[in-house]
Tab-separated table of N, CA and C in Angstrom:
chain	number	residue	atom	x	y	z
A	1	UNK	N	14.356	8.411	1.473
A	1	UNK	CA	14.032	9.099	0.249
A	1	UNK	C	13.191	8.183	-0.647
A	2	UNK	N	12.131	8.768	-0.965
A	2	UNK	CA	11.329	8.048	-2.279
A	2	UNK	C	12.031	7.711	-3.328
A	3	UNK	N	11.569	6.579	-4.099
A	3	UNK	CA	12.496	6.395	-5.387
A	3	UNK	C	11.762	5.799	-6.563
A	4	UNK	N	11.620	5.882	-7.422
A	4	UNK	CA	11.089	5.359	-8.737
A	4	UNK	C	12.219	3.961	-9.154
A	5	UNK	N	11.196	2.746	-9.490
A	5	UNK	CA	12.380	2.003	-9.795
A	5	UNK	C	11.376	1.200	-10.530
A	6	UNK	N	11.689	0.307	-11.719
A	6	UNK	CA	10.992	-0.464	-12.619
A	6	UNK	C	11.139	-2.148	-12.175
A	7	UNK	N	10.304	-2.700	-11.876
A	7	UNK	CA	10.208	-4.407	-11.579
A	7	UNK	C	9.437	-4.996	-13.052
A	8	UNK	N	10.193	-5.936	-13.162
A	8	UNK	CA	9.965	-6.439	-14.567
A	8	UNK	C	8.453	-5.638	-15.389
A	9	UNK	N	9.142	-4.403	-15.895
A	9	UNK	CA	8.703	-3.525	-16.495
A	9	UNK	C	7.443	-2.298	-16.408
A	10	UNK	N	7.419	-2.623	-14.924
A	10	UNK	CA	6.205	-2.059	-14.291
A	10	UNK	C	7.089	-0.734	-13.755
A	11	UNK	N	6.544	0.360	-13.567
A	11	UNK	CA	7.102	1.396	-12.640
A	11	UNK	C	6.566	1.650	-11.678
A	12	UNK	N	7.300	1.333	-10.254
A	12	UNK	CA	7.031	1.484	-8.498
A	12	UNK	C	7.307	2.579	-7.975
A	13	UNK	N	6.774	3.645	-7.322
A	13	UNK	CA	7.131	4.227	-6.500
A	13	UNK	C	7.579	3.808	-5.049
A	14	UNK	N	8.811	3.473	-4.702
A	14	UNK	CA	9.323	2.745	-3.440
A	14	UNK	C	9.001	4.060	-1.977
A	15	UNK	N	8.175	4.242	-1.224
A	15	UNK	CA	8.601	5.277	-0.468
A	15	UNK	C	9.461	4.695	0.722
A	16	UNK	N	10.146	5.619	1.439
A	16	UNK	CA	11.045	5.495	2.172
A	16	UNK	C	10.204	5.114	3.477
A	17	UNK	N	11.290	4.056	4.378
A	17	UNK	CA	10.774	3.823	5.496
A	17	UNK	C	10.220	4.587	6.492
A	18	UNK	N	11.741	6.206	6.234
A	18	UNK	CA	11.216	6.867	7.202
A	18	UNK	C	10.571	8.133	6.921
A	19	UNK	N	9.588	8.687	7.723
A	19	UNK	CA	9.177	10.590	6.849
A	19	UNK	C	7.706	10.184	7.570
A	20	UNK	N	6.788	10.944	7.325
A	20	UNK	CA	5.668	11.137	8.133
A	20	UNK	C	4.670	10.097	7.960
A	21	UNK	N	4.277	9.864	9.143
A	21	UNK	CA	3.314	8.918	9.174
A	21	UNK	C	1.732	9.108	7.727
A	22	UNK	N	1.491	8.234	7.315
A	22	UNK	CA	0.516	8.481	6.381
A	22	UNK	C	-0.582	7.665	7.488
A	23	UNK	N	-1.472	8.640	7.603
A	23	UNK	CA	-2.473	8.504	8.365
A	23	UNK	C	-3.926	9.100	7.906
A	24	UNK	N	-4.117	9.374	6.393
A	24	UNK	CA	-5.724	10.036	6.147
A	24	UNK	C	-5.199	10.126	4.703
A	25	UNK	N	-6.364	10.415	4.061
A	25	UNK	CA	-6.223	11.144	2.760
A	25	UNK	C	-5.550	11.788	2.065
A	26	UNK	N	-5.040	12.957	2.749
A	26	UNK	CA	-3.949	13.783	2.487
A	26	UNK	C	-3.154	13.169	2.266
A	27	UNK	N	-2.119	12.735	3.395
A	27	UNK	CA	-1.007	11.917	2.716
A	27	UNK	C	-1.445	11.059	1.793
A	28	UNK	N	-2.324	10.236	1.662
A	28	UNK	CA	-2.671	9.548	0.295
A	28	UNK	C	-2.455	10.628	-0.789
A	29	UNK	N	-3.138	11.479	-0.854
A	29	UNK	CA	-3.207	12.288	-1.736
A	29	UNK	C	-1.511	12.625	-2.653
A	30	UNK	N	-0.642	12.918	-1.333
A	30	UNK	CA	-0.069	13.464	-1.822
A	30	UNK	C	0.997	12.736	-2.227
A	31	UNK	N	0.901	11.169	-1.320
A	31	UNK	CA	1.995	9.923	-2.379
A	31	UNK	C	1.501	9.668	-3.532
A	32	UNK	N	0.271	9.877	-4.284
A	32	UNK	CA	0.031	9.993	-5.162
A	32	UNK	C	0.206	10.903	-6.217
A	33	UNK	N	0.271	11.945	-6.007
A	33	UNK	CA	0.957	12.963	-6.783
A	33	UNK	C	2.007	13.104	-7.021
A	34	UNK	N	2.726	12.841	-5.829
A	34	UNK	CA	4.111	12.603	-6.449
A	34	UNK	C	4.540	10.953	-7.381
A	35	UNK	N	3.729	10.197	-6.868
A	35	UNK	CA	3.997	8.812	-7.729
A	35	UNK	C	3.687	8.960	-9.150
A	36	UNK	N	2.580	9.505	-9.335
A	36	UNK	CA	1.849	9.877	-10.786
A	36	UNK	C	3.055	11.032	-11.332
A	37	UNK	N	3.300	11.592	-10.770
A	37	UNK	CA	4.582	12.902	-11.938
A	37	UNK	C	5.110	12.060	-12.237
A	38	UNK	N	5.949	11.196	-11.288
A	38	UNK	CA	7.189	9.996	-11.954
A	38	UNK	C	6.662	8.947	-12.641
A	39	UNK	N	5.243	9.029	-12.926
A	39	UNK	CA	4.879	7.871	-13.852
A	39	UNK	C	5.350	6.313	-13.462
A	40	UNK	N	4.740	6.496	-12.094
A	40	UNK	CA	4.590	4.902	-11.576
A	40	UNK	C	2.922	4.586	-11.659
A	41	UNK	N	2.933	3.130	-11.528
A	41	UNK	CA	2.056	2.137	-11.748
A	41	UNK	C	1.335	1.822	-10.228
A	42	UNK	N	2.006	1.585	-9.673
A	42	UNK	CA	2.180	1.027	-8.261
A	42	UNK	C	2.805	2.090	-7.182
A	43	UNK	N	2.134	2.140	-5.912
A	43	UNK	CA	3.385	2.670	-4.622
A	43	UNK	C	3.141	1.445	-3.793
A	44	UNK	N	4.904	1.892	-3.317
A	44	UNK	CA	4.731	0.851	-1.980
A	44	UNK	C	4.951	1.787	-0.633
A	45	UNK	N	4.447	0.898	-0.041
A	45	UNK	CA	4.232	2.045	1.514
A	45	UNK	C	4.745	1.091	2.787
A	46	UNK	N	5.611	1.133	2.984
A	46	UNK	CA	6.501	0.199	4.350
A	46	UNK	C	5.215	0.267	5.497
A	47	UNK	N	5.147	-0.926	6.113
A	47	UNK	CA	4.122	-0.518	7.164
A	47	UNK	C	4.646	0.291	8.287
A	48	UNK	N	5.642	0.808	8.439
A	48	UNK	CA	5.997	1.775	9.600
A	48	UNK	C	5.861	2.645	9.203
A	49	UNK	N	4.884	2.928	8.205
A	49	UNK	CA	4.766	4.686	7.907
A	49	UNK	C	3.723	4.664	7.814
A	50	UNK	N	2.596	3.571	7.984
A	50	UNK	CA	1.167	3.563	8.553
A	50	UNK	C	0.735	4.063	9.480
A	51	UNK	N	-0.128	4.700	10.149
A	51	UNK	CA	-0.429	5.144	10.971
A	51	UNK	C	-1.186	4.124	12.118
A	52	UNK	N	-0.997	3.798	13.152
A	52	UNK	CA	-2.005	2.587	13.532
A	52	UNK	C	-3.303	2.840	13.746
A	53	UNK	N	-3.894	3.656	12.936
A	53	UNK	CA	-5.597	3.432	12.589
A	53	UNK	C	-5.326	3.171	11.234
A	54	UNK	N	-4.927	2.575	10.373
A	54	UNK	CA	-4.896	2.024	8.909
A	54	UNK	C	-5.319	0.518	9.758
A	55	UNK	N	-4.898	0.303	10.909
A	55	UNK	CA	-4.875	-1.162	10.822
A	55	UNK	C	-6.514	-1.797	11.845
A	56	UNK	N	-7.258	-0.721	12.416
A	56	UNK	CA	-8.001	-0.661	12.994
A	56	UNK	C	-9.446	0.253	12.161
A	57	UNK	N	-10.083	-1.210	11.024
A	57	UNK	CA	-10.871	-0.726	10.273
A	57	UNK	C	-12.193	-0.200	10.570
A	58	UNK	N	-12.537	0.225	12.100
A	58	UNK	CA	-13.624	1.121	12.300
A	58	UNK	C	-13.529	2.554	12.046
A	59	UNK	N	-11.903	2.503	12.289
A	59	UNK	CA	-11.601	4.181	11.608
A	59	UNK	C	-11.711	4.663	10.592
A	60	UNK	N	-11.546	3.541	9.548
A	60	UNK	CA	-12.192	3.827	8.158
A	60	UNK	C	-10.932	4.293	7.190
A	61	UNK	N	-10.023	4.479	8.137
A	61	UNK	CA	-8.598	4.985	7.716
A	61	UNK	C	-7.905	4.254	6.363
A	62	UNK	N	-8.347	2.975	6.855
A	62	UNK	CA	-7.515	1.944	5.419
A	62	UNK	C	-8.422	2.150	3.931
A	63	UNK	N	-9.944	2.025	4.326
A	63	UNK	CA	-11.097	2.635	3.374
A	63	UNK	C	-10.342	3.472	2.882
A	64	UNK	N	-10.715	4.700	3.351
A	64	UNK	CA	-10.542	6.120	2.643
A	64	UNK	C	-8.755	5.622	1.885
A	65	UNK	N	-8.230	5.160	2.668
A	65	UNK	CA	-6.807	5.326	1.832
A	65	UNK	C	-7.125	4.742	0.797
A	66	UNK	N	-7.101	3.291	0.914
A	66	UNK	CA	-7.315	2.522	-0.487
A	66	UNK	C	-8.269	3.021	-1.957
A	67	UNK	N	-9.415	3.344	-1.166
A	67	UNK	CA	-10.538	4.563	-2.080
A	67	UNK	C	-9.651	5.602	-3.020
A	68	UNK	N	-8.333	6.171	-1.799
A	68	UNK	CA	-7.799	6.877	-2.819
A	68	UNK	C	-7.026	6.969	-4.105
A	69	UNK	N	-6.704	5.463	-3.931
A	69	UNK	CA	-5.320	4.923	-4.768
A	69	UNK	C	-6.573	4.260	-5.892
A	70	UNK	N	-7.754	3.730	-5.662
A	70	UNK	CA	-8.598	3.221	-6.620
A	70	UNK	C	-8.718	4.268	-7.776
A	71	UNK	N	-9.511	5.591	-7.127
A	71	UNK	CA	-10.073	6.750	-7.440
A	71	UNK	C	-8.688	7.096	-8.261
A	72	UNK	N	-7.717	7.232	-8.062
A	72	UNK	CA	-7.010	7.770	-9.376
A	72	UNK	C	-6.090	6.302	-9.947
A	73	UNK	N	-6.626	5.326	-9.304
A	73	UNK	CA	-5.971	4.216	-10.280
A	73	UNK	C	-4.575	3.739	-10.467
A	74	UNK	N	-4.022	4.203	-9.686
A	74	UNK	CA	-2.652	3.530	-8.656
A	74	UNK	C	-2.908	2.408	-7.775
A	75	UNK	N	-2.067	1.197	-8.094
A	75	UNK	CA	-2.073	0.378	-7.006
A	75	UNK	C	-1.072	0.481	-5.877
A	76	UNK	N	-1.752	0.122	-4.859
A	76	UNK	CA	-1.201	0.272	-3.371
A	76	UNK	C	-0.746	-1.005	-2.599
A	77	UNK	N	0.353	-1.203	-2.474
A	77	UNK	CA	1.155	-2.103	-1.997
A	77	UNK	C	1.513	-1.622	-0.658
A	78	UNK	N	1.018	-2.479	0.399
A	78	UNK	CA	1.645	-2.359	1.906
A	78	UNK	C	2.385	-3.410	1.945
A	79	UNK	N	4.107	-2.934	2.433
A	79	UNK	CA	5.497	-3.872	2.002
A	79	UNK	C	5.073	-3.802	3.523
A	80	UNK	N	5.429	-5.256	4.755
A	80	UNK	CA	5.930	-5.649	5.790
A	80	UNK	C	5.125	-6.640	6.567
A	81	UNK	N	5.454	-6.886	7.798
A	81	UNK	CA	5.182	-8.089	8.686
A	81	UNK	C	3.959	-7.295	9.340
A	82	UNK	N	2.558	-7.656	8.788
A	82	UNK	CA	1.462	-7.036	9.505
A	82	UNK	C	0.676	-7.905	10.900
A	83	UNK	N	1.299	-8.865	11.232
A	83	UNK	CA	0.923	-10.484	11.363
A	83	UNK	C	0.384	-9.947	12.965
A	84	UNK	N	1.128	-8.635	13.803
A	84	UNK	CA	0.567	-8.341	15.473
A	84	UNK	C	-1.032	-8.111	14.684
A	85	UNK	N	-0.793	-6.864	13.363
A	85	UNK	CA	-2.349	-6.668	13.473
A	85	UNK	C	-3.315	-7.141	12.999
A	86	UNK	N	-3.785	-8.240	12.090
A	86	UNK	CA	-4.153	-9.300	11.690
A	86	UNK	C	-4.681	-10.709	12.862
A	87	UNK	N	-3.630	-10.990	13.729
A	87	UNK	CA	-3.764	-11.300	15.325
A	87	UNK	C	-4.636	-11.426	16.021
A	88	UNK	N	-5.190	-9.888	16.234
A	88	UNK	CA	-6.443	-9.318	16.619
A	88	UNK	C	-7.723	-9.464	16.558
A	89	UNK	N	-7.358	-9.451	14.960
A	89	UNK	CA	-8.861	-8.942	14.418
A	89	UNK	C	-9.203	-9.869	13.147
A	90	UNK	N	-10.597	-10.322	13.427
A	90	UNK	CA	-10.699	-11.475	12.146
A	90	UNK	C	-10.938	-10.681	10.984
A	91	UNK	N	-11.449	-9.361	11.196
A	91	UNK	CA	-11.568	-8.429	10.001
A	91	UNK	C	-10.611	-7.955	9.048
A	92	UNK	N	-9.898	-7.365	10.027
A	92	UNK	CA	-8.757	-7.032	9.213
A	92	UNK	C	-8.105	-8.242	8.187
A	93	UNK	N	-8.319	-9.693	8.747
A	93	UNK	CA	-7.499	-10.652	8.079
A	93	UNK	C	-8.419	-11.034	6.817
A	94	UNK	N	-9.640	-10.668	7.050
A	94	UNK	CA	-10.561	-10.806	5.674
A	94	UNK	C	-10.693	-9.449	4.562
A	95	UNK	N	-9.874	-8.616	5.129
A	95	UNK	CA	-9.493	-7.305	4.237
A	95	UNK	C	-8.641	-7.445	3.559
A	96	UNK	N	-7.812	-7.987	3.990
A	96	UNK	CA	-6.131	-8.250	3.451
A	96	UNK	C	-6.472	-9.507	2.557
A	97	UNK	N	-7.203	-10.384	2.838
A	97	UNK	CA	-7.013	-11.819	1.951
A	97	UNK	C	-8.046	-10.957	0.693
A	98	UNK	N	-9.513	-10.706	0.886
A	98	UNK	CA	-9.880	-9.668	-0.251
A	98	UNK	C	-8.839	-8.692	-1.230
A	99	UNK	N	-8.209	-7.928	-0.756
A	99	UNK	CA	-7.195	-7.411	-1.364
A	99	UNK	C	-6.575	-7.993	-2.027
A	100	UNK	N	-5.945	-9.356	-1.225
A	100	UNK	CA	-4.904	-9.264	-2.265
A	100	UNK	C	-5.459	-10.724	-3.496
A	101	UNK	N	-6.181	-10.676	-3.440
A	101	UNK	CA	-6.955	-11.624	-4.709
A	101	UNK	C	-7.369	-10.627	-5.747
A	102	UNK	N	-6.734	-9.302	-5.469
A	102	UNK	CA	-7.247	-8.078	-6.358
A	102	UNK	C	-6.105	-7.525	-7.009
A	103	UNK	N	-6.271	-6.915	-8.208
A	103	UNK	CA	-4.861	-6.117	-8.711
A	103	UNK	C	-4.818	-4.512	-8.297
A	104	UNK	N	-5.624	-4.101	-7.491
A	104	UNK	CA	-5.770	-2.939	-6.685
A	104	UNK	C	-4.286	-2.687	-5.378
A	105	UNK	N	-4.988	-3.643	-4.444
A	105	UNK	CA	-4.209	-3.349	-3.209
A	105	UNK	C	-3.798	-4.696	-2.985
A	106	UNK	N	-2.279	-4.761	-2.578
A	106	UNK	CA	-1.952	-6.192	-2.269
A	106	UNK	C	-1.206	-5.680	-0.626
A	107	UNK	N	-1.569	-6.432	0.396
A	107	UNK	CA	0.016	-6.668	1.025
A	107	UNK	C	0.902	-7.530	1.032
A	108	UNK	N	1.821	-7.472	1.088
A	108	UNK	CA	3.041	-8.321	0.685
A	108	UNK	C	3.959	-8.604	2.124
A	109	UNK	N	5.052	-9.302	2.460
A	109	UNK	CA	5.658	-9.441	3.241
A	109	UNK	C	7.044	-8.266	3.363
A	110	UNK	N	7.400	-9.312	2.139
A	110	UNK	CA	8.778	-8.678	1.845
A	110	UNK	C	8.749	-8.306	0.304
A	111	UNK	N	10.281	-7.655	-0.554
A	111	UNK	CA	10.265	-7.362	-1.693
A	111	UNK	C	10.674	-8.401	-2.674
A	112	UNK	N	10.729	-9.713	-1.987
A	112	UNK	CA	10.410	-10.969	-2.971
A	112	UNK	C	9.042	-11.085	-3.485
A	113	UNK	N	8.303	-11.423	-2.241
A	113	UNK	CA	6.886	-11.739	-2.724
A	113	UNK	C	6.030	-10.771	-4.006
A	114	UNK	N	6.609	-9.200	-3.824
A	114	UNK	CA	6.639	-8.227	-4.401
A	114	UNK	C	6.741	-8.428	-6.059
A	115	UNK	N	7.863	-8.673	-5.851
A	115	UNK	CA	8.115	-9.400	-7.798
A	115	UNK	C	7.558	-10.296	-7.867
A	116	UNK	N	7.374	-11.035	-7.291
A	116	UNK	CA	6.469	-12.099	-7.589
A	116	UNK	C	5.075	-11.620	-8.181
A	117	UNK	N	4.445	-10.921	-7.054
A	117	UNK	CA	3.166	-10.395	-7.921
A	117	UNK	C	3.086	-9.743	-9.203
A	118	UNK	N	4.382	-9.354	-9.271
A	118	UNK	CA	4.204	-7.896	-9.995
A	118	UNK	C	5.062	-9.001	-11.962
A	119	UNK	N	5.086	-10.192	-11.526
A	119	UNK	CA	5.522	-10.569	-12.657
A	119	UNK	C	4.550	-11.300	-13.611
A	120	UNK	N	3.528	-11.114	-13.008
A	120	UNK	CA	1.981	-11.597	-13.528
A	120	UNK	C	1.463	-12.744	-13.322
């Protein structure tokens, strides 16, 4: 279950580990709509509810997502151990280090590192 919860005074939309893969726009779309009614700041998105073309940036999949969370101005937090897909690909690891030097999109490990960012 999704949950709204405040980290030193910020409001997160936490989504749940488990429920449909977010794999395009749409689901962007629509964790956003629901994050924005509850008047969060931030979502976080467990990486097992990625789709594995988020992590394979010729698909464009991570683009368009991130585009979406820009475009209405929600930041997007990917919570988990991305380290198989990073591995791979020198790209992806220069997406993620870009990101997260940004207050847009961070990935994070765990929900330590999490407060950490989020405490300024």
């Amino acid at each position: 279950m999704n949950t709204l919860r405040t980290i030193h005074d910020v409001p997160v939309f936490l989504c749940a580990a488990e429920g449909e893969p977010i794999a395009g726009e749409r689901e962007a779309l629509d964790l956003i709509g629901d994050a924005s009614y509850q008047g969060a700041r931030w979502v976080v998105v467990p990486v097992e509810r990625l789709d594995e073309t988020f992590f394979r940036l010729s698909t464009r999949v991570a683009g368009d997502i991130v585009g979406k969370f820009a475009n209405y101005r929600l930041g997007l937090v990917i919570l988990g151990d991305i380290s198989r897909h990073t591995a791979d690909s020198s790209a992806l690891r220069d997406f993620v280090r870009e990101c997260n030097r940004g207050r847009q999109t961070w990935f994070v490990a765990d929900a330590g590192e999490l407060e950490e960012r989020l405490r300024g």
